[in-house]
JSON list of C-alpha atoms in Angstrom, two decimals:
[
{"chain": "B", "resi": 1, "resn": "UNK", "atom": "CA", "xyz": [226.81, -40.29, -96.09]},
{"chain": "B", "resi": 2, "resn": "UNK", "atom": "CA", "xyz": [226.83, -43.87, -94.85]},
{"chain": "B", "resi": 3, "resn": "UNK", "atom": "CA", "xyz": [224.56, -44.49, -91.86]},
{"chain": "B", "resi": 4, "resn": "UNK", "atom": "CA", "xyz": [227.49, -45.62, -89.68]},
{"chain": "B", "resi": 5, "resn": "UNK", "atom": "CA", "xyz": [229.45, -42.34, -90.08]},
{"chain": "B", "resi": 6, "resn": "UNK", "atom": "CA", "xyz": [227.22, -40.21, -87.80]},
{"chain": "B", "resi": 7, "resn": "UNK", "atom": "CA", "xyz": [227.37, -42.92, -85.16]},
{"chain": "B", "resi": 8, "resn": "UNK", "atom": "CA", "xyz": [231.19, -43.07, -85.42]},
{"chain": "B", "resi": 9, "resn": "UNK", "atom": "CA", "xyz": [231.43, -39.27, -85.20]},
{"chain": "B", "resi": 10, "resn": "UNK", "atom": "CA", "xyz": [229.19, -39.30, -82.13]},
{"chain": "B", "resi": 11, "resn": "UNK", "atom": "CA", "xyz": [231.32, -41.99, -80.47]},
{"chain": "B", "resi": 12, "resn": "UNK", "atom": "CA", "xyz": [234.53, -40.07, -81.33]},
{"chain": "B", "resi": 13, "resn": "UNK", "atom": "CA", "xyz": [233.04, -36.86, -79.91]},
{"chain": "B", "resi": 14, "resn": "UNK", "atom": "CA", "xyz": [232.01, -38.63, -76.69]},
{"chain": "B", "resi": 15, "resn": "UNK", "atom": "CA", "xyz": [235.49, -40.19, -76.36]},
{"chain": "B", "resi": 16, "resn": "UNK", "atom": "CA", "xyz": [237.13, -36.82, -76.94]},
{"chain": "B", "resi": 17, "resn": "UNK", "atom": "CA", "xyz": [234.93, -35.10, -74.36]},
{"chain": "B", "resi": 18, "resn": "UNK", "atom": "CA", "xyz": [235.51, -37.94, -71.87]},
{"chain": "B", "resi": 19, "resn": "UNK", "atom": "CA", "xyz": [239.28, -37.76, -72.42]},
{"chain": "B", "resi": 20, "resn": "UNK", "atom": "CA", "xyz": [239.40, -33.99, -71.95]},
{"chain": "B", "resi": 21, "resn": "UNK", "atom": "CA", "xyz": [237.13, -34.20, -68.87]},
{"chain": "B", "resi": 22, "resn": "UNK", "atom": "CA", "xyz": [239.29, -36.97, -67.42]},
{"chain": "B", "resi": 23, "resn": "UNK", "atom": "CA", "xyz": [242.42, -34.93, -68.10]},
{"chain": "B", "resi": 24, "resn": "UNK", "atom": "CA", "xyz": [240.98, -31.92, -66.26]},
{"chain": "B", "resi": 25, "resn": "UNK", "atom": "CA", "xyz": [239.77, -34.10, -63.37]},
{"chain": "B", "resi": 26, "resn": "UNK", "atom": "CA", "xyz": [243.18, -35.77, -63.04]},
{"chain": "B", "resi": 27, "resn": "UNK", "atom": "CA", "xyz": [244.92, -32.38, -63.17]},
{"chain": "B", "resi": 28, "resn": "UNK", "atom": "CA", "xyz": [242.63, -30.92, -60.51]},
{"chain": "B", "resi": 29, "resn": "UNK", "atom": "CA", "xyz": [243.50, -33.82, -58.22]},
{"chain": "B", "resi": 30, "resn": "UNK", "atom": "CA", "xyz": [247.21, -33.04, -58.56]},
{"chain": "B", "resi": 31, "resn": "UNK", "atom": "CA", "xyz": [247.02, -29.49, -57.19]},
{"chain": "B", "resi": 32, "resn": "UNK", "atom": "CA", "xyz": [248.33, -30.63, -53.81]},
{"chain": "B", "resi": 33, "resn": "UNK", "atom": "CA", "xyz": [251.47, -32.23, -55.28]},
{"chain": "B", "resi": 34, "resn": "UNK", "atom": "CA", "xyz": [254.85, -30.77, -56.17]},
{"chain": "B", "resi": 35, "resn": "UNK", "atom": "CA", "xyz": [255.90, -31.55, -59.74]},
{"chain": "B", "resi": 36, "resn": "UNK", "atom": "CA", "xyz": [258.88, -33.84, -60.29]},
{"chain": "B", "resi": 37, "resn": "UNK", "atom": "CA", "xyz": [262.16, -31.93, -60.50]},
{"chain": "B", "resi": 38, "resn": "UNK", "atom": "CA", "xyz": [261.18, -29.00, -58.24]},
{"chain": "B", "resi": 39, "resn": "UNK", "atom": "CA", "xyz": [263.61, -28.09, -55.47]},
{"chain": "B", "resi": 40, "resn": "UNK", "atom": "CA", "xyz": [263.52, -25.57, -52.64]},
{"chain": "B", "resi": 41, "resn": "UNK", "atom": "CA", "xyz": [267.10, -24.47, -52.24]},
{"chain": "B", "resi": 42, "resn": "UNK", "atom": "CA", "xyz": [269.10, -27.70, -51.96]},
{"chain": "B", "resi": 43, "resn": "UNK", "atom": "CA", "xyz": [266.08, -29.87, -51.04]},
{"chain": "B", "resi": 44, "resn": "UNK", "atom": "CA", "xyz": [264.39, -31.94, -53.77]},
{"chain": "B", "resi": 45, "resn": "UNK", "atom": "CA", "xyz": [260.68, -32.12, -52.96]},
{"chain": "B", "resi": 46, "resn": "UNK", "atom": "CA", "xyz": [259.50, -33.21, -56.42]},
{"chain": "B", "resi": 47, "resn": "UNK", "atom": "CA", "xyz": [256.67, -35.76, -56.41]},
{"chain": "B", "resi": 48, "resn": "UNK", "atom": "CA", "xyz": [255.72, -35.08, -52.78]},
{"chain": "B", "resi": 49, "resn": "UNK", "atom": "CA", "xyz": [252.36, -33.93, -51.47]},
{"chain": "B", "resi": 50, "resn": "UNK", "atom": "CA", "xyz": [252.08, -30.84, -49.24]},
{"chain": "B", "resi": 51, "resn": "UNK", "atom": "CA", "xyz": [252.51, -32.75, -45.99]},
{"chain": "B", "resi": 52, "resn": "UNK", "atom": "CA", "xyz": [255.55, -34.71, -47.21]},
{"chain": "B", "resi": 53, "resn": "UNK", "atom": "CA", "xyz": [257.15, -31.61, -48.73]},
{"chain": "B", "resi": 54, "resn": "UNK", "atom": "CA", "xyz": [256.62, -29.66, -45.51]},
{"chain": "B", "resi": 55, "resn": "UNK", "atom": "CA", "xyz": [258.20, -32.45, -43.44]},
{"chain": "B", "resi": 56, "resn": "UNK", "atom": "CA", "xyz": [261.17, -32.74, -45.83]},
{"chain": "B", "resi": 57, "resn": "UNK", "atom": "CA", "xyz": [261.82, -28.99, -45.68]},
{"chain": "B", "resi": 58, "resn": "UNK", "atom": "CA", "xyz": [261.57, -28.97, -41.88]},
{"chain": "B", "resi": 59, "resn": "UNK", "atom": "CA", "xyz": [264.05, -31.85, -41.63]},
{"chain": "B", "resi": 60, "resn": "UNK", "atom": "CA", "xyz": [266.55, -30.97, -44.37]},
{"chain": "B", "resi": 61, "resn": "UNK", "atom": "CA", "xyz": [266.42, -27.16, -44.48]},
{"chain": "B", "resi": 62, "resn": "UNK", "atom": "CA", "xyz": [265.05, -25.69, -41.25]},
{"chain": "B", "resi": 63, "resn": "UNK", "atom": "CA", "xyz": [266.48, -28.15, -38.70]},
{"chain": "B", "resi": 64, "resn": "UNK", "atom": "CA", "xyz": [270.13, -27.54, -39.72]},
{"chain": "B", "resi": 65, "resn": "UNK", "atom": "CA", "xyz": [269.51, -23.78, -39.60]},
{"chain": "B", "resi": 66, "resn": "UNK", "atom": "CA", "xyz": [268.37, -24.07, -35.98]},
{"chain": "B", "resi": 67, "resn": "UNK", "atom": "CA", "xyz": [271.79, -25.26, -34.83]},
{"chain": "B", "resi": 68, "resn": "UNK", "atom": "CA", "xyz": [273.98, -22.75, -33.05]},
{"chain": "B", "resi": 69, "resn": "UNK", "atom": "CA", "xyz": [276.42, -20.99, -35.37]},
{"chain": "B", "resi": 70, "resn": "UNK", "atom": "CA", "xyz": [279.96, -20.97, -34.00]},
{"chain": "B", "resi": 71, "resn": "UNK", "atom": "CA", "xyz": [282.60, -18.66, -35.42]},
{"chain": "B", "resi": 72, "resn": "UNK", "atom": "CA", "xyz": [286.20, -19.17, -34.34]},
{"chain": "B", "resi": 73, "resn": "UNK", "atom": "CA", "xyz": [288.59, -16.26, -34.36]},
{"chain": "B", "resi": 74, "resn": "UNK", "atom": "CA", "xyz": [292.09, -16.43, -32.92]},
{"chain": "B", "resi": 75, "resn": "UNK", "atom": "CA", "xyz": [291.19, -19.79, -31.39]},
{"chain": "B", "resi": 76, "resn": "UNK", "atom": "CA", "xyz": [288.20, -18.40, -29.48]},
{"chain": "B", "resi": 77, "resn": "UNK", "atom": "CA", "xyz": [284.62, -19.48, -30.21]},
{"chain": "B", "resi": 78, "resn": "UNK", "atom": "CA", "xyz": [281.81, -16.96, -30.68]},
{"chain": "B", "resi": 79, "resn": "UNK", "atom": "CA", "xyz": [278.25, -18.30, -30.78]},
{"chain": "B", "resi": 80, "resn": "UNK", "atom": "CA", "xyz": [274.97, -17.18, -32.36]},
{"chain": "B", "resi": 81, "resn": "UNK", "atom": "CA", "xyz": [271.85, -19.19, -31.57]},
{"chain": "B", "resi": 82, "resn": "UNK", "atom": "CA", "xyz": [268.84, -19.44, -33.86]},
{"chain": "B", "resi": 83, "resn": "UNK", "atom": "CA", "xyz": [266.80, -17.75, -31.16]},
{"chain": "B", "resi": 84, "resn": "UNK", "atom": "CA", "xyz": [269.19, -14.82, -30.85]},
{"chain": "B", "resi": 85, "resn": "UNK", "atom": "CA", "xyz": [269.28, -14.43, -34.64]},
{"chain": "B", "resi": 86, "resn": "UNK", "atom": "CA", "xyz": [265.45, -14.41, -34.79]},
{"chain": "B", "resi": 87, "resn": "UNK", "atom": "CA", "xyz": [265.54, -17.12, -37.43]},
{"chain": "B", "resi": 88, "resn": "UNK", "atom": "CA", "xyz": [262.19, -17.66, -39.17]},
{"chain": "B", "resi": 89, "resn": "UNK", "atom": "CA", "xyz": [261.47, -19.98, -42.10]},
{"chain": "B", "resi": 90, "resn": "UNK", "atom": "CA", "xyz": [258.12, -19.79, -43.91]},
{"chain": "B", "resi": 91, "resn": "UNK", "atom": "CA", "xyz": [257.81, -23.46, -44.87]},
{"chain": "B", "resi": 92, "resn": "UNK", "atom": "CA", "xyz": [254.17, -23.17, -45.99]},
{"chain": "B", "resi": 93, "resn": "UNK", "atom": "CA", "xyz": [255.07, -20.36, -48.41]},
{"chain": "B", "resi": 94, "resn": "UNK", "atom": "CA", "xyz": [257.99, -22.41, -49.77]},
{"chain": "B", "resi": 95, "resn": "UNK", "atom": "CA", "xyz": [255.72, -25.41, -50.41]},
{"chain": "B", "resi": 96, "resn": "UNK", "atom": "CA", "xyz": [253.06, -23.21, -52.04]},
{"chain": "B", "resi": 97, "resn": "UNK", "atom": "CA", "xyz": [255.68, -21.59, -54.30]},
{"chain": "B", "resi": 98, "resn": "UNK", "atom": "CA", "xyz": [257.04, -25.02, -55.28]},
{"chain": "B", "resi": 99, "resn": "UNK", "atom": "CA", "xyz": [253.55, -26.28, -56.16]},
{"chain": "B", "resi": 100, "resn": "UNK", "atom": "CA", "xyz": [252.81, -23.12, -58.12]},
{"chain": "B", "resi": 101, "resn": "UNK", "atom": "CA", "xyz": [256.09, -23.39, -60.03]},
{"chain": "B", "resi": 102, "resn": "UNK", "atom": "CA", "xyz": [255.32, -27.01, -60.94]},
{"chain": "B", "resi": 103, "resn": "UNK", "atom": "CA", "xyz": [251.84, -26.09, -62.17]},
{"chain": "B", "resi": 104, "resn": "UNK", "atom": "CA", "xyz": [253.15, -23.50, -64.61]},
{"chain": "B", "resi": 105, "resn": "UNK", "atom": "CA", "xyz": [251.87, -24.00, -68.14]},
{"chain": "B", "resi": 106, "resn": "UNK", "atom": "CA", "xyz": [248.49, -25.31, -69.13]},
{"chain": "B", "resi": 107, "resn": "UNK", "atom": "CA", "xyz": [246.71, -28.53, -68.37]},
{"chain": "B", "resi": 108, "resn": "UNK", "atom": "CA", "xyz": [247.95, -30.04, -71.64]},
{"chain": "B", "resi": 109, "resn": "UNK", "atom": "CA", "xyz": [251.59, -29.29, -70.77]},
{"chain": "B", "resi": 110, "resn": "UNK", "atom": "CA", "xyz": [251.19, -30.79, -67.30]},
{"chain": "B", "resi": 111, "resn": "UNK", "atom": "CA", "xyz": [249.44, -33.88, -68.68]},
{"chain": "B", "resi": 112, "resn": "UNK", "atom": "CA", "xyz": [252.11, -34.37, -71.33]},
{"chain": "B", "resi": 113, "resn": "UNK", "atom": "CA", "xyz": [254.84, -33.97, -68.69]},
{"chain": "B", "resi": 114, "resn": "UNK", "atom": "CA", "xyz": [253.17, -36.66, -66.56]},
{"chain": "B", "resi": 115, "resn": "UNK", "atom": "CA", "xyz": [252.73, -39.05, -69.49]},
{"chain": "B", "resi": 116, "resn": "UNK", "atom": "CA", "xyz": [256.26, -38.55, -70.84]},
{"chain": "B", "resi": 117, "resn": "UNK", "atom": "CA", "xyz": [257.94, -38.60, -67.42]},
{"chain": "B", "resi": 118, "resn": "UNK", "atom": "CA", "xyz": [259.56, -35.21, -68.02]},
{"chain": "B", "resi": 119, "resn": "UNK", "atom": "CA", "xyz": [260.63, -33.11, -65.06]},
{"chain": "B", "resi": 120, "resn": "UNK", "atom": "CA", "xyz": [260.19, -29.40, -64.41]},
{"chain": "B", "resi": 121, "resn": "UNK", "atom": "CA", "xyz": [263.82, -28.78, -63.31]},
{"chain": "B", "resi": 122, "resn": "UNK", "atom": "CA", "xyz": [263.05, -25.67, -61.26]},
{"chain": "B", "resi": 123, "resn": "UNK", "atom": "CA", "xyz": [264.43, -24.25, -58.05]},
{"chain": "B", "resi": 124, "resn": "UNK", "atom": "CA", "xyz": [262.50, -22.10, -55.59]},
{"chain": "B", "resi": 125, "resn": "UNK", "atom": "CA", "xyz": [264.44, -19.79, -53.29]},
{"chain": "B", "resi": 126, "resn": "UNK", "atom": "CA", "xyz": [264.06, -20.64, -49.58]},
{"chain": "B", "resi": 127, "resn": "UNK", "atom": "CA", "xyz": [262.06, -18.09, -47.58]},
{"chain": "B", "resi": 128, "resn": "UNK", "atom": "CA", "xyz": [264.22, -17.67, -44.49]},
{"chain": "B", "resi": 129, "resn": "UNK", "atom": "CA", "xyz": [264.58, -14.49, -42.44]},
{"chain": "B", "resi": 130, "resn": "UNK", "atom": "CA", "xyz": [267.09, -13.60, -39.74]},
{"chain": "B", "resi": 131, "resn": "UNK", "atom": "CA", "xyz": [268.22, -10.54, -37.86]},
{"chain": "B", "resi": 132, "resn": "UNK", "atom": "CA", "xyz": [271.08, -8.83, -39.65]},
{"chain": "B", "resi": 133, "resn": "UNK", "atom": "CA", "xyz": [271.67, -6.81, -36.49]},
{"chain": "B", "resi": 134, "resn": "UNK", "atom": "CA", "xyz": [272.31, -10.06, -34.55]},
{"chain": "B", "resi": 135, "resn": "UNK", "atom": "CA", "xyz": [274.85, -11.15, -37.17]},
{"chain": "B", "resi": 136, "resn": "UNK", "atom": "CA", "xyz": [276.56, -7.75, -36.98]},
{"chain": "B", "resi": 137, "resn": "UNK", "atom": "CA", "xyz": [276.70, -8.07, -33.17]},
{"chain": "B", "resi": 138, "resn": "UNK", "atom": "CA", "xyz": [278.35, -11.51, -33.52]},
{"chain": "B", "resi": 139, "resn": "UNK", "atom": "CA", "xyz": [280.92, -10.09, -35.93]},
{"chain": "B", "resi": 140, "resn": "UNK", "atom": "CA", "xyz": [281.57, -7.17, -33.57]},
{"chain": "B", "resi": 141, "resn": "UNK", "atom": "CA", "xyz": [282.03, -9.52, -30.58]},
{"chain": "B", "resi": 142, "resn": "UNK", "atom": "CA", "xyz": [284.51, -11.60, -32.60]},
{"chain": "B", "resi": 143, "resn": "UNK", "atom": "CA", "xyz": [286.38, -8.50, -33.77]},
{"chain": "B", "resi": 144, "resn": "UNK", "atom": "CA", "xyz": [286.54, -7.06, -30.24]},
{"chain": "B", "resi": 145, "resn": "UNK", "atom": "CA", "xyz": [287.60, -10.42, -28.83]},
{"chain": "B", "resi": 146, "resn": "UNK", "atom": "CA", "xyz": [290.60, -10.76, -31.06]},
{"chain": "B", "resi": 147, "resn": "UNK", "atom": "CA", "xyz": [291.60, -7.14, -31.47]},
{"chain": "B", "resi": 148, "resn": "UNK", "atom": "CA", "xyz": [294.51, -5.81, -29.48]},
{"chain": "B", "resi": 149, "resn": "UNK", "atom": "CA", "xyz": [296.71, -2.74, -29.71]},
{"chain": "B", "resi": 150, "resn": "UNK", "atom": "CA", "xyz": [299.65, -2.92, -32.09]},
{"chain": "B", "resi": 151, "resn": "UNK", "atom": "CA", "xyz": [303.07, -3.48, -30.57]},
{"chain": "B", "resi": 152, "resn": "UNK", "atom": "CA", "xyz": [306.34, -2.47, -32.16]},
{"chain": "B", "resi": 153, "resn": "UNK", "atom": "CA", "xyz": [309.15, -4.95, -32.34]},
{"chain": "B", "resi": 154, "resn": "UNK", "atom": "CA", "xyz": [311.72, -4.55, -29.60]},
{"chain": "B", "resi": 155, "resn": "UNK", "atom": "CA", "xyz": [315.29, -5.68, -29.29]},
{"chain": "B", "resi": 156, "resn": "UNK", "atom": "CA", "xyz": [317.08, -5.74, -25.97]},
{"chain": "B", "resi": 157, "resn": "UNK", "atom": "CA", "xyz": [320.77, -6.29, -25.55]},
{"chain": "B", "resi": 158, "resn": "UNK", "atom": "CA", "xyz": [322.12, -7.82, -22.40]},
{"chain": "B", "resi": 159, "resn": "UNK", "atom": "CA", "xyz": [325.60, -9.12, -21.87]},
{"chain": "B", "resi": 160, "resn": "UNK", "atom": "CA", "xyz": [325.83, -12.39, -23.78]},
{"chain": "B", "resi": 161, "resn": "UNK", "atom": "CA", "xyz": [322.16, -12.32, -24.83]},
{"chain": "B", "resi": 162, "resn": "UNK", "atom": "CA", "xyz": [320.03, -10.58, -27.44]},
{"chain": "B", "resi": 163, "resn": "UNK", "atom": "CA", "xyz": [316.26, -10.73, -26.94]},
{"chain": "B", "resi": 164, "resn": "UNK", "atom": "CA", "xyz": [313.91, -9.94, -29.80]},
{"chain": "B", "resi": 165, "resn": "UNK", "atom": "CA", "xyz": [310.22, -9.41, -29.28]},
{"chain": "B", "resi": 166, "resn": "UNK", "atom": "CA", "xyz": [308.42, -9.44, -32.67]},
{"chain": "B", "resi": 167, "resn": "UNK", "atom": "CA", "xyz": [305.79, -6.90, -33.59]},
{"chain": "B", "resi": 168, "resn": "UNK", "atom": "CA", "xyz": [302.09, -7.76, -33.20]}
]
């Protein structure tokens, strides 16, 4: 065996160990980031850190849900506020689930994805709760507000005039 071969093997082993250690260190530093291509419902939070992802979900998912819901029936509005519906969104759980979904697979898969620029292409279901009883009460108010007893059609004959009242 030539005298240079053990030295080359030692250098290759050191480079391999350094590369693997660097890969693990880099991967450990990415555990607070959402992988590219991960969405929570309709909101793309890929590439964001926890704070950015939380802010994006608050702005794009939770804020619109906090608006008052208005249902129109027979031209009358019926309202349901976020407070009355007991709306609750667990943003921290959504961010944690998105990070976990992006970290699926081993360190080699995540490293290759980062090097190649590939995306995860995953969607996490939003964690939003509301009172179904409040929604039922809104539907009942709308139904009661537009309901009326049935009326039969009626025709009245007067000299020179016929009046028809349609059914309802």
